[in-house]
XYZ file of C-alpha atoms in Angstrom:
505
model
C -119.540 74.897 212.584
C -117.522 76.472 209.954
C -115.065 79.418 209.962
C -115.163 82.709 210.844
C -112.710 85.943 209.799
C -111.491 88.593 212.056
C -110.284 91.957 210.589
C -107.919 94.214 212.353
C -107.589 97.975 210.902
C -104.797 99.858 212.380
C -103.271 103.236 211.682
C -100.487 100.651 209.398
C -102.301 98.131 208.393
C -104.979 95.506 207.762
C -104.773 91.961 209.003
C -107.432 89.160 208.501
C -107.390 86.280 210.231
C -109.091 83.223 209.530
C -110.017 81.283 212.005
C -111.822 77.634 212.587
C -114.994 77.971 215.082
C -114.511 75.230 217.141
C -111.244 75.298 217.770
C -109.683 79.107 217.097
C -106.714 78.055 214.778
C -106.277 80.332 212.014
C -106.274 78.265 208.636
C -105.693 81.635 206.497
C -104.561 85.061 206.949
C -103.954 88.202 205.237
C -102.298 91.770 205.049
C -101.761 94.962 203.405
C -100.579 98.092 204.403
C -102.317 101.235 204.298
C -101.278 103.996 202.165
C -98.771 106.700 203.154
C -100.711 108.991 205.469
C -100.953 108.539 208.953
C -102.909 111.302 209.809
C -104.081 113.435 212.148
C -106.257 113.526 208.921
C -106.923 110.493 206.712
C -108.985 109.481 203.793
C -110.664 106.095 205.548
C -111.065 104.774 201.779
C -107.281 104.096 202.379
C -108.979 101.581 205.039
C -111.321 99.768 202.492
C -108.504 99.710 199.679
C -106.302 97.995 202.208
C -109.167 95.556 203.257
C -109.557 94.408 200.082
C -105.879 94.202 199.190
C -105.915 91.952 202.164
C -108.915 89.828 201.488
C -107.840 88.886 198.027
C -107.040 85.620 196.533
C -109.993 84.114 197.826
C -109.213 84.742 201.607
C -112.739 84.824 202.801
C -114.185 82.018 200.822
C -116.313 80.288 203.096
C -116.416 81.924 206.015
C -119.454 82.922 207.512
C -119.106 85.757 209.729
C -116.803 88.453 210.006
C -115.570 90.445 213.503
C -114.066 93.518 212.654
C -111.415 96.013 214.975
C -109.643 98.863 213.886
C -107.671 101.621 215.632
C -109.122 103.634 218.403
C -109.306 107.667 218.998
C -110.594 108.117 215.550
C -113.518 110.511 214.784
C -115.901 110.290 211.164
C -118.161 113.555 210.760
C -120.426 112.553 208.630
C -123.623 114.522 206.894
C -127.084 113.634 207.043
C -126.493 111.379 203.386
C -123.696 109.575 205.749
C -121.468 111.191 203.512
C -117.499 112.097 204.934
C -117.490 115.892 205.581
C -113.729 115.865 206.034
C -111.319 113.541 206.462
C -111.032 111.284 209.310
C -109.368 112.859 212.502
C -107.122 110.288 214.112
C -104.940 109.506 216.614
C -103.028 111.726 219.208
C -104.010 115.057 217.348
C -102.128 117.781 219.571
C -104.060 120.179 217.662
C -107.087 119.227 220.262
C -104.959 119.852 223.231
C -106.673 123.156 224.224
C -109.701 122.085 223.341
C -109.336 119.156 225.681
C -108.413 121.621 228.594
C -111.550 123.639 227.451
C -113.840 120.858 227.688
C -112.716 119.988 231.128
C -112.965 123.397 232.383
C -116.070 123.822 230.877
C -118.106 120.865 232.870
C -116.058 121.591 236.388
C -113.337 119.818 236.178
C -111.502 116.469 236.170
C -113.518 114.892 238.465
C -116.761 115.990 236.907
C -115.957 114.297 233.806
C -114.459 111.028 235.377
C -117.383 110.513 237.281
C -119.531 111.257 234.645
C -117.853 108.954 231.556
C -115.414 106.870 233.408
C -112.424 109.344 231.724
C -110.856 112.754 231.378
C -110.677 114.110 228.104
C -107.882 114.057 226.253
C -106.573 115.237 222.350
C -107.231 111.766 221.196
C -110.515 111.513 222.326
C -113.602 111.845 219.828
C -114.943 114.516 222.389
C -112.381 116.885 222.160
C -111.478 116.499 218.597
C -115.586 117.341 218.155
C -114.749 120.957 220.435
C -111.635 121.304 217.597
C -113.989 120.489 214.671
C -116.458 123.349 216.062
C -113.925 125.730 217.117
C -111.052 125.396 214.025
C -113.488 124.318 211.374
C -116.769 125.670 212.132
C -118.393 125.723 208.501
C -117.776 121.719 208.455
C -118.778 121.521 212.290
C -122.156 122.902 210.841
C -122.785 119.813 208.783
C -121.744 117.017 210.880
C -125.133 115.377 211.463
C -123.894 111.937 212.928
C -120.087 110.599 214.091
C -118.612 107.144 213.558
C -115.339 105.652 215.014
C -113.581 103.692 212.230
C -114.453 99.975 213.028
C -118.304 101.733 213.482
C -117.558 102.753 209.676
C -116.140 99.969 208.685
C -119.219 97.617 210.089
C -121.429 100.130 208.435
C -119.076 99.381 204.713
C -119.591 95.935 205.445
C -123.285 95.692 205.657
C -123.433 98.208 202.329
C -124.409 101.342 204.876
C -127.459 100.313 206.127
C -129.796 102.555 208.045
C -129.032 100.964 211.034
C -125.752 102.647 212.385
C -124.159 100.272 215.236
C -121.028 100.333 217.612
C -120.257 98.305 220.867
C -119.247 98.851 224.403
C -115.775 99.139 224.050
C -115.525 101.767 221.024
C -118.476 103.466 223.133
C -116.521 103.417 226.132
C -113.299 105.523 224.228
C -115.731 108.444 222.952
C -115.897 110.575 226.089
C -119.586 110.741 225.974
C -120.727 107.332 226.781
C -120.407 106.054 230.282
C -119.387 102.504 231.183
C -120.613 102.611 234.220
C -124.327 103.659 233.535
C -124.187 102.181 229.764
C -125.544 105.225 228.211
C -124.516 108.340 226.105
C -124.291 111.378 227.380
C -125.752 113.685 224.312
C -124.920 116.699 226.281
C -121.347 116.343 226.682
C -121.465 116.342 222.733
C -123.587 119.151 222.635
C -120.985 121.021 224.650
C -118.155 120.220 222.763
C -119.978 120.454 219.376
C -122.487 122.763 219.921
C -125.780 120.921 218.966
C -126.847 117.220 218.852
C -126.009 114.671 216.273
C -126.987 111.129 215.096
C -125.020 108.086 217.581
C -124.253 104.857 216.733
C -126.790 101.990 218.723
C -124.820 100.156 221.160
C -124.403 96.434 221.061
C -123.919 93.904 223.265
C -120.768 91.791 223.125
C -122.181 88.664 220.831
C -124.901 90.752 219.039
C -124.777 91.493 215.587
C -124.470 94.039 213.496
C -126.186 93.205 210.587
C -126.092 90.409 207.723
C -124.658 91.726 204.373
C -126.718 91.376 200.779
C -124.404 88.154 200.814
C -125.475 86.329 203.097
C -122.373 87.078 205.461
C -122.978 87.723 209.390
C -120.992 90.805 210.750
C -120.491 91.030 214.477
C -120.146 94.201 216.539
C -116.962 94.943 216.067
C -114.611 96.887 218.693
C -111.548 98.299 219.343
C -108.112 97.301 218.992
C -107.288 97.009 222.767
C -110.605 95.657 223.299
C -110.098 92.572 220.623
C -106.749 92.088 221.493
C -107.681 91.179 224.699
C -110.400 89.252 223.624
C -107.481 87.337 221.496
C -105.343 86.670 224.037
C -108.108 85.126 226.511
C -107.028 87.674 229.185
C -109.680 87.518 232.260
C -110.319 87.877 235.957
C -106.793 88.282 237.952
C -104.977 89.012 235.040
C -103.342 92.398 233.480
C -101.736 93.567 230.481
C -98.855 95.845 230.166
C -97.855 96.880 226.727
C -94.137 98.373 226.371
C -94.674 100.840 223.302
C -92.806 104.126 223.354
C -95.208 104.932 226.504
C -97.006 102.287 228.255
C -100.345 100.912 229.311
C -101.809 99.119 232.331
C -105.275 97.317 232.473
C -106.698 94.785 234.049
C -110.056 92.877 233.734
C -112.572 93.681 236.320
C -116.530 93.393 236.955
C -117.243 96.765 237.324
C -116.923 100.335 236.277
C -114.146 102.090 238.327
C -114.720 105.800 239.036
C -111.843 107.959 239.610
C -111.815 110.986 240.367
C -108.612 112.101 239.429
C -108.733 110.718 235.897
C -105.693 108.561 236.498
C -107.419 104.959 235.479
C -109.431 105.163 232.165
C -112.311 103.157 232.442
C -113.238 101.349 229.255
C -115.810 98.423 228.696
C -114.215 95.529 227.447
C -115.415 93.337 224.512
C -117.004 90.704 226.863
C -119.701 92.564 228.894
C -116.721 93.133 231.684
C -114.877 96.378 232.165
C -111.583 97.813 231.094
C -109.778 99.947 233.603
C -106.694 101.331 232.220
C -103.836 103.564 232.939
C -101.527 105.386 230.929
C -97.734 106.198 231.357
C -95.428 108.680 229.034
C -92.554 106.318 229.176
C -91.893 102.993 228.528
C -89.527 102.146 225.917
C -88.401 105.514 224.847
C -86.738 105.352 228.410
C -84.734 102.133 227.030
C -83.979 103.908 223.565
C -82.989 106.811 225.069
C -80.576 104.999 227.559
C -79.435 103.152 224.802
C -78.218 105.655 222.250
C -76.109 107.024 225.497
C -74.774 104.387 225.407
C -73.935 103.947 222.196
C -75.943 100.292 221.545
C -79.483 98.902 220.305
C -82.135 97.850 222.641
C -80.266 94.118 222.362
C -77.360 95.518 223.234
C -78.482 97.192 226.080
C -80.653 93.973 227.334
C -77.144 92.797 227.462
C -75.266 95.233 229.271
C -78.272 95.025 231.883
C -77.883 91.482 232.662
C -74.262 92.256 233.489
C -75.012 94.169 236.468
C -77.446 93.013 239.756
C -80.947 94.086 240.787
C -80.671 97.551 242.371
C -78.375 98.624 239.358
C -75.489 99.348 242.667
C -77.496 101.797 243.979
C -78.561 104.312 240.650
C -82.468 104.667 240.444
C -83.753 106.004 237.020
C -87.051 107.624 237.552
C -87.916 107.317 233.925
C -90.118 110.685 233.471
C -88.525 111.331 229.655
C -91.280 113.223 228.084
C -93.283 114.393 231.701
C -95.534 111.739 232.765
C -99.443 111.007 233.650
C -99.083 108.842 236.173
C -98.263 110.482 238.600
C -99.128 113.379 237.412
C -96.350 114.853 236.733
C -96.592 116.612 232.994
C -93.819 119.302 233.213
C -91.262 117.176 234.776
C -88.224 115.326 233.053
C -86.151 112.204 233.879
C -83.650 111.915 236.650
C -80.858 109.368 237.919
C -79.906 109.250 241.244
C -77.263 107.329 243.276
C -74.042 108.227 240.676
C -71.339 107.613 242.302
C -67.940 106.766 240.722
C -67.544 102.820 241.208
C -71.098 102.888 240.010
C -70.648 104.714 236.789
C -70.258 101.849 234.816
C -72.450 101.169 231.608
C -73.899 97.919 232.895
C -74.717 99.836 235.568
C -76.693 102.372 234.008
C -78.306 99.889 231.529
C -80.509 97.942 234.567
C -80.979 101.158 235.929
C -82.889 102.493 232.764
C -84.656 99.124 232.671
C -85.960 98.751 236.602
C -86.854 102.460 236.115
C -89.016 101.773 233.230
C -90.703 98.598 234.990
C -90.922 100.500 238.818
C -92.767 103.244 236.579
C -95.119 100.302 234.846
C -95.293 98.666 238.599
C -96.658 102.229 240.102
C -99.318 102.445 237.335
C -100.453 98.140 237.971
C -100.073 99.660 241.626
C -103.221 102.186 240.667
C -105.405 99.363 239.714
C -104.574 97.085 242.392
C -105.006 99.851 244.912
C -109.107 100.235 243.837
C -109.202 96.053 244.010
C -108.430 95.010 240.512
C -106.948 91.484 241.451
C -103.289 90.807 239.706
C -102.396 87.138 239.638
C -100.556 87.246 236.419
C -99.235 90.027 233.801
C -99.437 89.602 230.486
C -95.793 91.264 228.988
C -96.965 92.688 225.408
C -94.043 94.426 222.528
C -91.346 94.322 220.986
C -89.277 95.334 224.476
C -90.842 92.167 226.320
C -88.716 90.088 224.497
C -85.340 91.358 225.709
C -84.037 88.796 228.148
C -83.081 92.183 230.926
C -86.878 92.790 230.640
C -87.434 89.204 231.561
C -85.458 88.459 234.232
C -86.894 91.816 236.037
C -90.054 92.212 234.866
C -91.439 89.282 237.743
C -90.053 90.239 240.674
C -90.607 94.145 240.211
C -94.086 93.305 238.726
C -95.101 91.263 241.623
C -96.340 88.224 240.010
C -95.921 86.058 237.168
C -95.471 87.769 234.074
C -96.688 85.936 230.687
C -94.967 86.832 227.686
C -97.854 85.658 224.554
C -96.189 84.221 221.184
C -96.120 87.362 218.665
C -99.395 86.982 216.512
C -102.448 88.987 215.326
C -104.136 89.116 218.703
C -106.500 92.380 217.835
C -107.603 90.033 214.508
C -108.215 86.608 216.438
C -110.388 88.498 218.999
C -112.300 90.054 216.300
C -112.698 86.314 215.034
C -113.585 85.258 217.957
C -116.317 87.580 218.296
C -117.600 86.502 214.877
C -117.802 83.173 216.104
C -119.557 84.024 219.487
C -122.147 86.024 217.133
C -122.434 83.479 214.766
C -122.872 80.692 217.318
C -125.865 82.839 219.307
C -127.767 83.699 215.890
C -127.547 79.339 215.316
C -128.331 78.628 218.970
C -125.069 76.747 220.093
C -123.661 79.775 222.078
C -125.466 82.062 224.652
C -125.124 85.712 224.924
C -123.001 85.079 228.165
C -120.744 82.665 227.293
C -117.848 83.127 224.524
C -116.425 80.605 222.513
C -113.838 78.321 224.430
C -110.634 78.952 221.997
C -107.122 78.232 223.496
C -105.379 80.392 225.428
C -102.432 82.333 223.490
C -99.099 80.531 223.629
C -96.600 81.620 226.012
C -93.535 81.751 227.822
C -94.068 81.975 231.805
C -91.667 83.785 233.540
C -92.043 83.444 237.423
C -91.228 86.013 240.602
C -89.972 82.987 242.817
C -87.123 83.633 245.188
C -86.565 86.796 243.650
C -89.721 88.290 244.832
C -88.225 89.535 248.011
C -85.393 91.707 246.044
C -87.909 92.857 243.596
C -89.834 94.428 246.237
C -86.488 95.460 247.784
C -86.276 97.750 244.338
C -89.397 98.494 244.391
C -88.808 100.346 247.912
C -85.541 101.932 246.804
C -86.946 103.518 243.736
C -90.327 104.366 245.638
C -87.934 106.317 248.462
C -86.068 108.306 245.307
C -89.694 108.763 243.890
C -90.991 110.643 246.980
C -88.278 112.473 248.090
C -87.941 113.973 244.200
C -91.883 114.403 243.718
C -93.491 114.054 247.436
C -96.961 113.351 247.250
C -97.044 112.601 243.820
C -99.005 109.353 244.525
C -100.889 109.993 246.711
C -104.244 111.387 244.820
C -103.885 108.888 242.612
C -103.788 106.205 245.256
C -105.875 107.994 247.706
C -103.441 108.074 250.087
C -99.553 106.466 249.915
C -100.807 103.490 252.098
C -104.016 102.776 249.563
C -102.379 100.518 247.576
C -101.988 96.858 247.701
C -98.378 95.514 248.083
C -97.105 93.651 245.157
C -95.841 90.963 246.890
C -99.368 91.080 249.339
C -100.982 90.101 245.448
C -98.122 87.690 244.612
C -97.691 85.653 248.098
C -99.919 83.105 248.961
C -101.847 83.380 245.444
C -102.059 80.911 242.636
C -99.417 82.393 240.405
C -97.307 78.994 240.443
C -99.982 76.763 240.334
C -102.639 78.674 238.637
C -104.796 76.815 236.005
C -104.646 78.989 232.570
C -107.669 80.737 231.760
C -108.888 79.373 229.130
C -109.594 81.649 225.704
């Protein structure tokens, strides 16, 4: 058919991929970094300046549609021109803290909001940065007449700012005021946190699109980064991700909305017409940087020091709670090691201990999902940090099933691509609106529990035992009840993680 470009806008950088239709290699690519400023408040003309730093050279030549993604938690007030009021307010803005805890307060509660938009609110979240907007800034809360997320904006540059303002699911799904579950907005939560109604983005489906520019050039729905990148990667049915940045995530692909009441799992709409449910923990590999600058190393170095020592780091469990922690609930805590004792204190030692503490901590969150029947045949191991051989050679057996670690590539781009292409092939007629394109899984390296399944779960118990005894209870609302919860190695045993056929991109 042709090729088709994906765009990925993060809070560094913009990366264009181009990819073949048929067959999802990338022929071309591109990137740029953004300008110096990171935010909470940005100029998003940094984003288009980037774009076409990245685009130049002839990039796009040819291609036919573009998918774009960009960075999520990011809130455009614009005025009834669809001019920027002020700049862009992105990312974790602690300045929306309060108003986050006001917002929850003010509609009942945490469980009034989960059930009601599939999350809790949070400072990154468009909803409560709109209660900080109208509480810090009231003169410019005045004038917002319609909000954008960025890749909404960025569609809307795209198309030359049409009058036709569009977003999809999955951006939808991050607001705070659109539920997953129902697939609708809920104008009054942005009433309350705003204090009167403004102008939202139309909804898409996964292969609609958005619009055709003056070019001739289809322009897909667009979505979030999290969204495309698992899009990219071909994730689906049985499988989660786990992403090791400084804190962690947990989601897995499911076929309906979960509600939770205690605002534990996040649930988003992926980029395919399935759902997102994801949790969150404070720690992941600031837990290994942390342990290694004790110990006087790199993360390398640590990886090996940890392979030195056995599972069960002699009897030391790290419960890796760093900087607090949200699941379990546990916000004004701190970190802990237990089990010193003198034959023990031995840096190998202490290196696997930091590292089964930061993967037990990963395993309680993929416990969450499992626990509300989110099936977990495989895990898909995403950072830097997955590539340390400690990480590795734990990561199966604590996990509970095989763990996948993808080739390092532009997986947020190629899904955006990819959506292009699905777009592109509906508007022609040789794709339906319910079947993606067939691209190629991502290349991997498969990594597999196997006789080390048992002494996994053996770690597993010991560092669940330290767990309750320091925090009792802590799971157990989460879980809805300490026996809710499927086993890891109930998932693992007797499932196709050896033999299971790749799911297909």
């Amino acid at each position: 058919m042709g090729i088709v470009a994906g765009l990925d806008s993060s809070s560094a950088s913009t990366r264009i991929v181009v990819c073949d239709t048929e067959t999802g290699a990338v022929v071309r690519q591109g990137y740029a970094p953004h300008p110096d400023g990171k935010g909470p408040d940005v100029d998003p003309q940094t984003w288009l300046m980037s774009l076409g730093e990245a685009a130049a050279g002839g990039l796009l030549e040819g291609v036919q549609a573009i998918g774009v993604s960009a960075q999520q938690h990011g809130l455009l007030p614009l005025d009834n021109d669809g001019a920027l009021i002020r700049p862009a307010l992105m990312g974790n803005d602690k300045r929306a803290q309060s108003a986050a805890a006001d917002l929850i307060d003010a509609l009942g509660g945490r469980s009034a909001w989960a059930e009601g938009v599939g999350s809790v609110p949070h400072a990154a979240q468009p909803v409560a940065k709109l209660r900080w907007l109208a509480r810090a800034e009231p003169e410019h809360a005045a004038r917002v007449a319609e909000i954008m997320q960025p890749h909404d904006w960025l569609v809307w540059q795209l198309l030359g700012r049409p009058a036709r303002r569009t977003t999809d699911r999955g951006g939808a799904s991050g607001t705070g005021f659109w539920s997953a579950a129902s697939g609708a907005y809920r104008p009054d939560l942005v009433e309350l946190a705003l204090g009167h109604q403004v102008r939202l983005p139309e909804v898409l489906g996964p292969a609609d699109a958005a619009g055709v520019t003056p070019e001739g050039l289809l322009i897909s729905a667009g979505t979030g980064e999290t969204m495309a990148a698992a899009f990219g990667l071909g994730v689906g049915t049985g499988d989660a991700v786990v992403s090791l940045g400084a804190s962690g995530s947990v989601f897995g692909i499911h076929h309906e909305a979960l509600a939770d009441s205690t605002g534990t799992i996040t649930s988003f709409a992926d980029a395919t017409g399935m759902h997102l449910p994801v949790v969150h923990t404070s720690n992941a590999v600031r837990v290994l940087r942390g342990m290694a600058e004790a110990l006087g190393t790199d993360l390398e170095g640590l990886s090996d020091l940890a392979l030195k020592s056995t599972p069960g780091s002699y009897g030391m469990v790290m419960l890796p709670y760093l900087e607090g922690e949200r699941t379990p609930h546990l916000p004004h805590t701190a970190g802990s090691l237990h089990g010193l004792r003198r034959e023990s204190m031995k840096p190998e030692h202490m290196a696997r201990a930091a590292v089964e503490g930061m993967l037990c901590g990963l395993a309680d969150a993929l416990d969450v999902l499992r626990g509300r029947g989110v099936p977990v045949r495989r895990v898909f191991l995403l950072g830097a940090a997955a590539e340390l051989g400690a990480v590795q050679a734990a990561a199966p057996a604590l996990l509970g099933a095989q763990v996948v670690v993808p080739q390092p590539a532009d997986y947020a781009a190629v899904g955006a691509a990819r959506q292009a292409a699905w777009a592109l092939g509906l508007a022609h007629g040789t794709h339906s609106a319910q079947e993606p394109p067939r691209w190629p899984a991502a290349a991997c390296q498969v990594f597999e529990p196997g006789e080390e399944l048992a002494v996994g779960q053996a770690v597993r118990q010991q560092y669940t035992s330290v767990r309750e005894e320091t925090h009792p209870g802590a799971f157990d609302e989460a879980t809805g009840g300490p026996e809710a919860a499927v086993s890891p190695a109930e998932n693992a045993v007797g499932s196709p993680v050896g033999g299971q056929e790749p799911v297909e991109g």
